[in-house]
Short mmCIF file of C-alpha atoms in Angstrom, two decimals:
data_model
loop_
_atom_site.label_atom_id
_atom_site.label_comp_id
_atom_site.label_asym_id
_atom_site.label_seq_id
_atom_site.Cartn_x
_atom_site.Cartn_y
_atom_site.Cartn_z
CA MET A 1 8.21 -47.43 20.47
CA THR A 2 9.38 -46.99 24.03
CA ARG A 3 7.11 -44.55 25.75
CA PRO A 4 8.61 -43.20 28.94
CA LEU A 5 6.26 -40.90 30.78
CA PRO A 6 7.19 -37.25 30.34
CA ASP A 7 8.98 -35.46 33.15
CA GLN A 8 7.05 -32.59 34.68
CA SER A 9 9.84 -30.04 34.64
CA LEU A 10 7.83 -27.66 32.43
CA GLY A 11 4.76 -27.87 34.62
CA VAL A 12 1.62 -29.92 35.05
CA GLU A 13 -0.17 -28.17 32.21
CA TRP A 14 2.59 -28.84 29.68
CA THR A 15 2.86 -32.47 30.73
CA ILE A 16 -0.86 -32.98 30.08
CA LEU A 17 -0.52 -31.56 26.58
CA GLU A 18 2.56 -33.65 25.78
CA LEU A 19 0.70 -36.79 26.79
CA LEU A 20 -2.33 -35.85 24.71
CA ALA A 21 -0.24 -34.88 21.68
CA ARG A 22 1.44 -38.24 21.38
CA GLY A 23 -1.81 -40.13 22.11
CA ILE A 24 -2.91 -41.97 25.23
CA VAL A 25 -2.21 -45.65 24.66
CA ASP A 26 -2.62 -47.41 28.02
CA ASP A 27 -4.19 -47.18 31.46
CA LEU A 28 -1.01 -45.86 33.03
CA GLU A 29 -0.98 -42.84 30.73
CA ARG A 30 -4.74 -42.42 31.10
CA GLN A 31 -4.41 -42.37 34.87
CA MET A 32 -1.50 -39.95 34.72
CA VAL A 33 -3.50 -37.45 32.67
CA ARG A 34 -6.45 -37.83 35.03
CA ASP A 35 -4.26 -37.25 38.08
CA LEU A 36 -2.67 -34.19 36.50
CA LEU A 37 -6.05 -32.74 35.57
CA LEU A 38 -7.12 -33.15 39.20
CA ALA A 39 -3.89 -31.77 40.66
CA ASP A 40 -4.25 -28.85 43.06
CA THR A 41 -1.39 -27.09 41.30
CA LEU A 42 -3.08 -27.15 37.89
CA ASN A 43 -3.46 -23.67 36.41
CA TRP A 44 -6.50 -23.79 34.13
CA GLY A 45 -5.65 -20.48 32.48
CA GLU A 46 -2.23 -21.76 31.46
CA LEU A 47 -3.60 -25.10 30.29
CA LEU A 48 -6.30 -23.51 28.14
CA GLU A 49 -3.93 -20.95 26.65
CA GLN A 50 -1.33 -23.55 25.72
CA ALA A 51 -3.98 -25.92 24.35
CA LEU A 52 -5.30 -23.08 22.21
CA ARG A 53 -1.81 -22.12 20.97
CA HIS A 54 -1.13 -25.71 19.95
CA LYS A 55 -4.59 -26.30 18.46
CA MET A 56 -5.33 -28.94 21.04
CA LEU A 57 -8.47 -27.60 22.72
CA PRO A 58 -10.77 -30.25 21.15
CA MET A 59 -8.31 -32.94 22.22
CA LEU A 60 -8.24 -31.63 25.78
CA ALA A 61 -12.04 -31.36 25.80
CA HIS A 62 -12.44 -34.95 24.67
CA GLN A 63 -10.04 -36.18 27.33
CA ILE A 64 -11.85 -34.36 30.13
CA ILE A 65 -15.30 -35.43 28.95
CA SER A 66 -14.37 -39.06 28.31
CA ALA A 67 -12.64 -39.26 31.72
CA GLY A 68 -15.92 -38.26 33.37
CA LEU A 69 -14.50 -35.13 34.98
CA ARG A 70 -17.66 -33.06 34.60
CA PHE A 71 -17.87 -32.23 38.29
CA ASP A 72 -14.13 -31.89 38.83
CA VAL A 73 -13.59 -29.11 36.32
CA PRO A 74 -14.84 -25.54 36.84
CA MET A 75 -18.34 -25.59 35.32
CA SER A 76 -17.84 -22.65 32.95
CA ILE A 77 -14.67 -24.25 31.58
CA TYR A 78 -16.31 -27.63 31.18
CA MET A 79 -19.26 -26.17 29.29
CA HIS A 80 -16.97 -24.20 27.01
CA LEU A 81 -14.86 -27.27 26.27
CA GLU A 82 -18.02 -29.23 25.43
CA SER A 83 -18.93 -26.55 22.89
CA VAL A 84 -15.43 -26.55 21.44
CA LEU A 85 -15.52 -30.28 20.87
CA GLU A 86 -19.02 -30.19 19.36
CA TRP A 87 -18.07 -27.37 17.02
CA ASN A 88 -14.91 -29.16 15.94
CA ARG A 89 -16.90 -32.29 15.19
CA CYS A 90 -19.42 -30.32 13.13
CA GLN A 91 -16.62 -28.68 11.18
CA ILE A 92 -14.94 -32.01 10.52
CA GLU A 93 -18.22 -33.39 9.15
CA VAL A 94 -18.47 -30.43 6.79
CA PHE A 95 -14.85 -30.92 5.76
CA ARG A 96 -15.36 -34.63 5.14
CA ARG A 97 -18.28 -34.00 2.78
CA GLU A 98 -16.36 -31.30 0.98
CA THR A 99 -13.26 -33.46 0.69
CA VAL A 100 -15.25 -36.20 -1.02
CA ARG A 101 -16.92 -33.65 -3.30
CA VAL A 102 -13.61 -32.13 -4.39
CA ALA A 103 -12.00 -35.57 -4.72
CA GLN A 104 -14.80 -36.67 -7.05
CA GLY A 105 -14.37 -33.53 -9.12
CA LEU A 106 -10.64 -34.11 -9.51
CA ALA A 107 -11.07 -37.82 -10.24
CA GLU A 108 -13.69 -37.14 -12.93
CA ARG A 109 -11.11 -35.02 -14.77
CA GLY A 110 -8.49 -37.76 -14.45
CA ILE A 111 -6.27 -35.66 -12.20
CA GLN A 112 -3.78 -37.55 -10.05
CA PHE A 113 -3.95 -36.38 -6.43
CA VAL A 114 -3.97 -37.35 -2.77
CA VAL A 115 -5.61 -35.82 0.29
CA THR A 116 -3.05 -34.93 2.94
CA LYS A 117 -2.55 -33.75 6.50
CA GLY A 118 -5.44 -33.17 8.92
CA MET A 119 -8.20 -34.78 6.91
CA THR A 120 -6.30 -38.04 6.53
CA PHE A 121 -4.95 -38.00 10.07
CA GLU A 122 -8.32 -37.35 11.68
CA SER A 123 -9.76 -40.71 10.74
CA THR A 124 -6.57 -42.72 11.17
CA LEU A 125 -4.23 -41.24 13.77
CA TYR A 126 -7.05 -39.62 15.78
CA GLU A 127 -9.61 -42.44 15.48
CA SER A 128 -12.39 -40.23 14.04
CA LEU A 129 -13.07 -38.81 17.48
CA GLY A 130 -13.43 -35.29 16.13
CA THR A 131 -10.46 -34.12 18.18
CA ARG A 132 -7.98 -33.17 15.43
CA HIS A 133 -8.12 -29.44 14.73
CA MET A 134 -8.11 -28.42 11.05
CA ASN A 135 -8.01 -25.05 9.36
CA ASP A 136 -8.50 -26.29 5.85
CA ILE A 137 -8.52 -29.29 3.54
CA ASP A 138 -5.21 -30.18 1.92
CA PHE A 139 -4.55 -31.81 -1.42
CA MET A 140 -1.36 -32.70 -3.28
CA VAL A 141 -1.19 -32.74 -7.08
CA THR A 142 1.57 -32.71 -9.68
CA PRO A 143 2.85 -29.40 -11.12
CA LYS A 144 1.60 -30.30 -14.60
CA ASP A 145 -2.00 -30.38 -13.32
CA ARG A 146 -1.99 -26.97 -11.65
CA GLU A 147 -4.17 -25.28 -14.26
CA ALA A 148 -6.56 -28.24 -14.56
CA VAL A 149 -6.99 -28.32 -10.79
CA LEU A 150 -7.67 -24.60 -10.68
CA SER A 151 -10.29 -25.07 -13.37
CA VAL A 152 -12.01 -27.91 -11.47
CA MET A 153 -11.95 -25.95 -8.23
CA GLN A 154 -13.56 -22.97 -9.92
CA GLU A 155 -16.26 -25.23 -11.32
CA LEU A 156 -16.85 -26.47 -7.78
CA GLY A 157 -17.38 -22.91 -6.57
CA PHE A 158 -13.95 -22.10 -5.17
CA ARG A 159 -12.07 -18.90 -5.88
CA PRO A 160 -8.61 -17.63 -4.99
CA PHE A 161 -8.91 -16.07 -1.57
CA PHE A 162 -6.43 -13.62 -0.14
CA GLU A 163 -8.51 -11.66 2.34
CA TRP A 164 -7.60 -14.06 5.13
CA ALA A 165 -4.14 -12.52 5.25
CA LYS A 166 -3.27 -9.35 7.15
CA ASP A 167 -1.80 -7.93 3.93
CA ALA A 168 -4.03 -9.28 1.17
CA ARG A 169 -2.02 -7.81 -1.72
CA ARG A 170 1.25 -9.20 -0.38
CA GLU A 171 -0.42 -12.59 -0.05
CA GLU A 172 -1.80 -12.40 -3.58
CA ILE A 173 1.59 -11.58 -5.12
CA SER A 174 3.30 -14.19 -2.97
CA SER A 175 0.75 -16.84 -3.96
CA ARG A 176 1.14 -16.15 -7.64
CA LEU A 177 4.94 -16.26 -7.53
CA ASN A 178 5.03 -19.30 -5.30
CA ARG A 179 5.07 -22.34 -7.55
CA ASP A 180 4.77 -24.99 -4.85
CA HIS A 181 1.13 -24.23 -4.05
CA LEU A 182 -1.92 -22.98 -5.88
CA PRO A 183 -3.30 -19.74 -4.46
CA LYS A 184 -5.33 -20.47 -1.35
CA LEU A 185 -8.86 -21.33 -2.46
CA ALA A 186 -12.10 -20.73 -0.61
CA ARG A 187 -15.82 -21.35 -1.01
CA GLU A 188 -18.58 -19.75 0.99
CA ILE A 189 -21.14 -22.21 2.29
CA ASP A 190 -24.48 -21.91 4.00
CA GLN A 191 -23.62 -23.97 7.05
CA PRO A 192 -24.12 -22.93 10.68
CA GLY A 193 -20.74 -22.56 12.35
CA THR A 194 -18.69 -22.75 9.16
CA ARG A 195 -19.07 -19.93 6.68
CA ILE A 196 -16.03 -20.58 4.51
CA ILE A 197 -14.19 -23.71 3.46
CA ASN A 198 -10.53 -23.22 2.64
CA VAL A 199 -8.66 -25.63 0.42
CA ASP A 200 -4.90 -25.71 0.10
CA VAL A 201 -3.47 -27.45 -2.97
CA ALA A 202 0.26 -28.15 -2.96
CA ASN A 203 2.31 -29.51 -5.84
CA SER A 204 5.56 -30.13 -3.99
CA LEU A 205 6.51 -32.08 -0.90
CA THR A 206 8.94 -29.32 0.07
CA TRP A 207 9.02 -25.71 -1.13
CA THR A 208 10.14 -23.43 -3.94
CA LYS A 209 13.89 -23.61 -4.47
CA SER A 210 14.36 -26.01 -1.60
CA PRO A 211 17.83 -27.61 -1.65
CA PHE A 212 16.15 -30.99 -1.66
CA ASP A 213 12.94 -32.49 -2.89
CA VAL A 214 11.03 -35.72 -3.04
CA PRO A 215 9.47 -35.84 -6.52
CA VAL A 216 5.73 -35.45 -6.17
CA GLU A 217 5.13 -37.75 -9.14
CA GLU A 218 6.91 -40.55 -7.29
CA ALA A 219 5.05 -39.84 -4.05
CA LEU A 220 1.68 -39.96 -5.81
CA GLU A 221 2.28 -43.42 -7.27
CA GLU A 222 0.10 -46.22 -5.88
CA PRO A 223 -1.90 -44.14 -3.41
CA VAL A 224 -3.79 -45.81 -0.57
CA GLU A 225 -7.58 -45.52 -0.70
CA GLN A 226 -8.87 -44.33 2.66
CA PRO A 227 -12.55 -44.42 3.71
CA VAL A 228 -14.05 -41.12 4.80
CA PRO A 229 -16.21 -41.64 7.91
CA GLY A 230 -19.78 -40.42 7.67
CA THR A 231 -19.86 -40.42 3.89
CA PRO A 232 -21.42 -43.72 2.75
CA GLY A 233 -19.07 -45.34 0.28
CA GLY A 234 -16.87 -42.25 0.28
CA SER A 235 -13.14 -42.72 0.10
CA VAL A 236 -10.17 -40.64 -0.95
CA PRO A 237 -6.64 -41.45 -2.11
CA CYS A 238 -3.84 -40.77 0.37
CA PHE A 239 -0.07 -41.16 0.40
CA ARG A 240 1.45 -44.55 1.10
CA PRO A 241 2.94 -44.62 4.64
CA ILE A 242 6.51 -43.82 3.56
CA TYR A 243 5.47 -40.70 1.68
CA GLN A 244 2.89 -39.73 4.30
CA PHE A 245 5.67 -39.84 6.84
CA LEU A 246 8.19 -37.99 4.66
CA PHE A 247 5.73 -35.25 3.77
CA THR A 248 4.70 -34.79 7.40
CA VAL A 249 8.28 -34.66 8.65
CA LEU A 250 9.52 -32.36 5.88
CA HIS A 251 6.59 -30.04 6.46
CA LEU A 252 7.48 -29.92 10.13
CA PHE A 253 11.12 -29.33 9.20
CA ARG A 254 10.15 -26.38 7.08
CA GLU A 255 8.16 -24.79 9.88
CA ALA A 256 10.81 -25.50 12.49
CA TRP A 257 13.86 -24.49 10.45
CA LEU A 258 12.79 -21.49 8.44
CA GLN A 259 12.58 -18.14 10.17
CA LYS A 260 9.74 -16.95 7.97
CA PHE A 261 7.29 -19.33 9.61
CA VAL A 262 8.10 -17.87 13.01
CA ASP A 263 7.67 -14.39 11.56
CA PHE A 264 4.32 -15.38 10.07
CA GLY A 265 3.15 -16.81 13.38
CA SER A 266 2.98 -20.37 12.06
CA ASP A 267 5.86 -21.86 13.97
CA VAL A 268 5.85 -25.56 14.81
CA SER A 269 3.26 -26.86 17.24
CA LEU A 270 3.10 -29.70 19.69
CA MET A 271 0.28 -31.23 17.65
CA LYS A 272 2.51 -31.54 14.56
CA PHE A 273 5.11 -33.46 16.55
CA GLY A 274 2.28 -35.58 17.88
CA ASP A 275 1.30 -36.40 14.28
CA VAL A 276 4.79 -37.79 13.65
CA ILE A 277 4.73 -39.99 16.75
CA ARG A 278 1.29 -41.30 15.87
CA LEU A 279 2.34 -42.00 12.27
CA LEU A 280 5.28 -44.03 13.52
CA ASP A 281 3.10 -45.90 15.99
CA ARG A 282 0.55 -46.75 13.33
CA ASN A 283 2.91 -47.66 10.47
CA ARG A 284 5.89 -49.04 12.29
CA ASN A 285 6.36 -52.08 10.07
CA GLU A 286 6.22 -50.16 6.81
CA LEU A 287 8.52 -47.42 8.13
CA THR A 288 11.21 -49.66 9.56
CA ASP A 289 11.69 -52.19 6.78
CA GLY A 290 14.44 -50.15 5.10
CA GLY A 291 12.29 -48.54 2.42
CA LEU A 292 12.06 -45.21 4.21
CA LEU A 293 15.82 -45.04 4.73
CA ARG A 294 16.49 -45.82 1.06
CA THR A 295 14.01 -43.15 -0.03
CA THR A 296 15.48 -40.46 2.24
CA GLU A 297 18.97 -41.24 0.96
CA ALA A 298 17.88 -41.31 -2.66
CA HIS A 299 16.49 -37.79 -2.33
CA SER A 300 19.12 -36.34 0.03
CA VAL A 301 16.59 -35.57 2.75
CA THR A 302 18.19 -37.76 5.40
CA HIS A 303 19.68 -34.89 7.41
CA ALA A 304 16.43 -32.93 7.42
CA VAL A 305 14.38 -35.96 8.47
CA ALA A 306 16.91 -36.93 11.15
CA TRP A 307 17.05 -33.36 12.47
CA VAL A 308 13.28 -33.41 13.02
CA LEU A 309 13.44 -36.80 14.70
CA ARG A 310 16.26 -35.59 16.96
CA GLN A 311 14.05 -32.70 18.09
CA LEU A 312 11.22 -35.18 18.59
CA ASP A 313 13.34 -37.56 20.65
CA GLU A 314 14.71 -34.76 22.82
CA THR A 315 11.23 -33.37 23.37
CA PHE A 316 9.29 -36.55 24.00
CA HIS A 317 12.11 -38.85 25.17
CA THR A 318 11.31 -41.20 22.29
CA HIS A 319 13.86 -43.25 20.31
CA THR A 320 12.75 -42.64 16.77
CA LEU A 321 16.25 -42.01 15.38
CA GLN A 322 17.33 -45.43 16.59
CA LEU A 323 14.11 -47.03 15.40
CA LEU A 324 14.64 -45.71 11.88
CA ALA A 325 18.42 -46.28 11.90
CA LEU A 326 19.12 -42.56 11.48
CA GLU A 327 21.25 -41.97 14.57
CA LYS A 328 24.28 -40.91 12.54
CA HIS A 329 22.39 -38.31 10.57
CA GLY A 330 20.88 -34.90 11.23
CA ASP A 331 24.07 -32.98 11.98
CA GLU A 332 23.02 -29.37 12.31
CA ARG A 333 26.16 -27.95 10.68
CA LEU A 334 25.85 -30.21 7.63
CA LEU A 335 22.21 -29.35 7.38
CA GLY A 336 23.10 -25.66 7.68
CA SER A 337 25.44 -25.89 4.71
CA GLN A 338 22.81 -27.78 2.72
CA MET A 339 20.27 -25.08 3.57
CA GLN A 340 22.59 -22.13 3.06
CA SER A 341 20.14 -19.96 1.18
CA SER A 342 17.45 -20.17 3.81
CA GLY A 343 16.81 -18.34 7.05
CA TYR A 344 17.41 -20.63 9.97
CA VAL A 345 15.71 -20.26 13.33
CA ARG A 346 18.51 -20.38 15.86
CA THR A 347 17.14 -20.48 19.34
CA SER A 348 20.06 -19.37 21.47
CA GLY A 349 20.51 -22.68 23.24
CA GLN A 350 16.79 -23.15 23.72
CA SER A 351 15.63 -26.75 23.32
CA MET A 352 12.74 -27.56 21.00
CA ARG A 353 10.69 -28.44 24.07
CA GLU A 354 11.30 -24.98 25.53
CA ARG A 355 10.68 -23.37 22.17
CA LEU A 356 7.33 -25.12 21.85
CA GLN A 357 6.27 -23.99 25.30
CA SER A 358 7.54 -20.44 24.86
CA LYS A 359 4.83 -17.85 24.23
CA ASP A 360 7.32 -15.35 22.86
CA ARG A 361 8.76 -17.27 19.95
CA GLY A 362 9.07 -14.35 17.57
CA SER A 363 11.73 -12.60 19.62
CA ALA A 364 15.40 -13.32 20.30
CA ARG A 365 15.83 -15.36 17.17
CA PRO A 366 18.95 -14.22 15.34
CA VAL A 367 19.43 -15.75 11.94
CA ALA A 368 22.50 -17.95 11.78
CA PRO A 369 25.56 -16.18 10.32
CA GLY A 370 25.97 -16.76 6.62
CA HIS A 371 22.28 -17.44 6.12
CA SER A 372 19.90 -15.13 4.38
CA ALA A 373 16.94 -14.16 6.52
CA LEU A 374 14.60 -14.84 3.69
CA LEU A 375 13.31 -17.94 2.08
CA GLY A 376 14.64 -18.78 -1.33
CA MET B 1 18.54 10.57 -15.36
CA ASP B 2 14.74 10.71 -15.47
CA ASN B 3 12.55 10.55 -12.42
CA ILE B 4 11.51 6.92 -12.82
CA THR B 5 15.13 5.73 -13.02
CA THR B 6 16.09 7.41 -9.77
CA ARG B 7 13.10 6.11 -7.88
CA PHE B 8 13.34 2.68 -9.52
CA GLU B 9 16.96 2.27 -8.47
CA GLN B 10 16.26 3.54 -4.96
CA CYS B 11 13.53 0.94 -4.71
CA LEU B 12 15.87 -1.85 -5.81
CA ARG B 13 18.53 -0.75 -3.33
CA ARG B 14 16.06 -0.81 -0.47
CA HIS B 15 15.70 -4.57 -0.94
CA LEU B 16 18.84 -5.81 -2.67
CA ARG B 17 21.95 -4.92 -0.76
CA LEU B 18 24.22 -6.22 -3.50
CA VAL B 19 23.07 -3.52 -5.94
CA LYS B 20 25.99 -1.11 -6.32
CA PRO B 21 25.41 2.35 -4.81
CA ASP B 22 26.64 4.23 -7.88
CA SER B 23 25.23 2.19 -10.78
CA VAL B 24 22.73 -0.54 -11.54
CA ASP B 25 23.56 -3.29 -14.00
CA TYR B 26 20.31 -3.69 -15.89
CA ALA B 27 21.34 -6.93 -17.55
CA VAL B 28 22.47 -9.02 -14.59
CA GLU B 29 19.97 -11.51 -13.17
CA LEU B 30 18.54 -10.19 -9.91
CA VAL B 31 19.00 -13.61 -8.31
CA GLN B 32 22.73 -12.88 -8.45
CA LEU B 33 22.07 -9.73 -6.45
CA GLY B 34 20.34 -11.68 -3.68
CA LEU B 35 16.78 -11.89 -5.00
CA ASP B 36 14.64 -14.68 -3.56
CA LEU B 37 10.92 -15.24 -3.40
CA MET B 38 10.21 -13.03 -0.42
CA THR B 39 12.46 -10.24 -1.66
CA ALA B 40 10.71 -10.38 -5.03
CA VAL B 41 7.36 -9.95 -3.29
CA ALA B 42 8.71 -7.00 -1.30
CA ILE B 43 10.15 -5.33 -4.42
CA LEU B 44 6.94 -5.72 -6.42
CA LEU B 45 4.89 -4.28 -3.56
CA ASP B 46 7.33 -1.39 -3.23
CA MET B 47 7.20 -0.73 -7.00
CA GLU B 48 3.40 -0.70 -6.87
CA LYS B 49 3.43 1.82 -4.07
CA THR B 50 6.22 3.97 -5.47
CA PHE B 51 4.74 4.26 -8.96
CA ASP B 52 1.06 3.87 -8.09
CA ILE B 53 0.69 0.86 -10.38
CA ARG B 54 -0.69 -2.65 -10.01
CA PHE B 55 0.95 -5.70 -11.57
CA PRO B 56 -1.76 -7.77 -13.26
CA GLY B 57 -1.83 -11.54 -12.70
CA ASP B 58 -0.14 -12.34 -16.01
CA MET B 59 2.85 -10.20 -15.03
CA LEU B 60 3.29 -11.88 -11.66
CA VAL B 61 5.76 -14.38 -13.07
CA GLU B 62 9.49 -14.82 -12.68
CA GLY B 63 10.23 -13.39 -16.12
CA THR B 64 8.96 -9.97 -15.08
CA PHE B 65 11.78 -9.45 -12.60
CA ARG B 66 14.55 -11.65 -13.96
CA THR B 67 16.71 -8.56 -14.51
CA ALA B 68 16.45 -4.93 -13.48
CA GLY B 69 15.94 -4.10 -17.16
CA ARG B 70 12.92 -6.34 -17.46
CA LEU B 71 11.41 -5.07 -14.27
CA LYS B 72 11.91 -1.45 -15.26
CA GLY B 73 10.32 -2.22 -18.63
CA ALA B 74 7.30 -3.70 -16.86
CA VAL B 75 6.97 -0.69 -14.59
CA GLN B 76 7.17 1.69 -17.55
CA LEU B 77 4.57 -0.31 -19.48
CA LEU B 78 2.15 -0.21 -16.57
CA ARG B 79 2.67 3.53 -16.11
CA GLU B 80 2.00 4.10 -19.81
CA ARG B 81 -1.12 1.94 -19.71
CA GLN B 82 -2.33 3.85 -16.74
CA ALA B 83 -1.69 7.21 -18.40
CA SER B 84 -3.54 6.30 -21.61
#
């Protein structure tokens, strides 16, 4: 993929985060980040706040530490970043062990599943450096196994957990009505730094009553076995690249398109776009041989996928639409008619890049005319 | 019109703008009146608050609120259970 260096129109701090999100791949980029971190105009408060908002503090910490900038960064900030990175690494180790434990439990009951999102990306797209932030461990199963999975999880010490939400009863009702996920599950553990492990089990690649879907049964066929670092002999099944990519992009689409995610404070992040770029970098051959295009067309998700890639290209100056032969797709009006029952985040002429940087994303977001404000 | 009917219909109208102001069709599917997942959650929460009830897990399924009639039946059942 062509990787032009980002322009600095949104500031030094934002440029650093854009470079880190997509992954530093050569000395030119490494030097650019170093120069920006040493720039007189750098505002550390802004950089730390944006890194925190986009869940990139461990990534920033690793970059500063590995670049040997100990004596170039304010000491209190450097020490804090060291702690952030160490804590993230400890949490990832806990998550890895728990992922293998849950995976064994599901496999012993003959349940078909894959591990998704952060846990699979950490050891592949993020090179096991302990820099990928994770809130929970994610699994994907088929709808027919929902009850069996719940039973296994309870045997493993997990219970439905709603207290994390501001309105626990609303979350409980929502979880029980929502048929694309199991209720959020949690287990308390006796581990310094991590008191609770959350597990999120989905049984759909999209969402309840979505106008399109990629059948989960199809996506779970022929999973790829992926080693889990730090767990001798431990490995877990993951999506094949095409479905890994589709799931990641459709998940991003959901967060970027649907108003409810802005309202819930879980709008898209720079890190999620970075995941897509890294997936494409890592699996370019598998994703450009025509199989992905055929799959998106077969399941009518071409416009949604192309819309995400258009946002990605405009934000990072990449050429992913061209790479995947999707330039003619992703028309926002067509997508709007396809998504007519769902609340659409219209950003009043704001680009995705500006939206990502904005710290006030919940405001000034009228829902497009003719669209319900609520998710169907 | 008994007390529960008035309050029940007020509750529905607060969330479903397509419910007629003068009468509620108890047989029509609520989806046709604009019900979606998030509206369903809001209605159930409002019913719980209005009638001081709590929907048990086995009633948190689509069938409970497919129509206004079914939902009203569920609310009445929970009120009776609570009273006994």
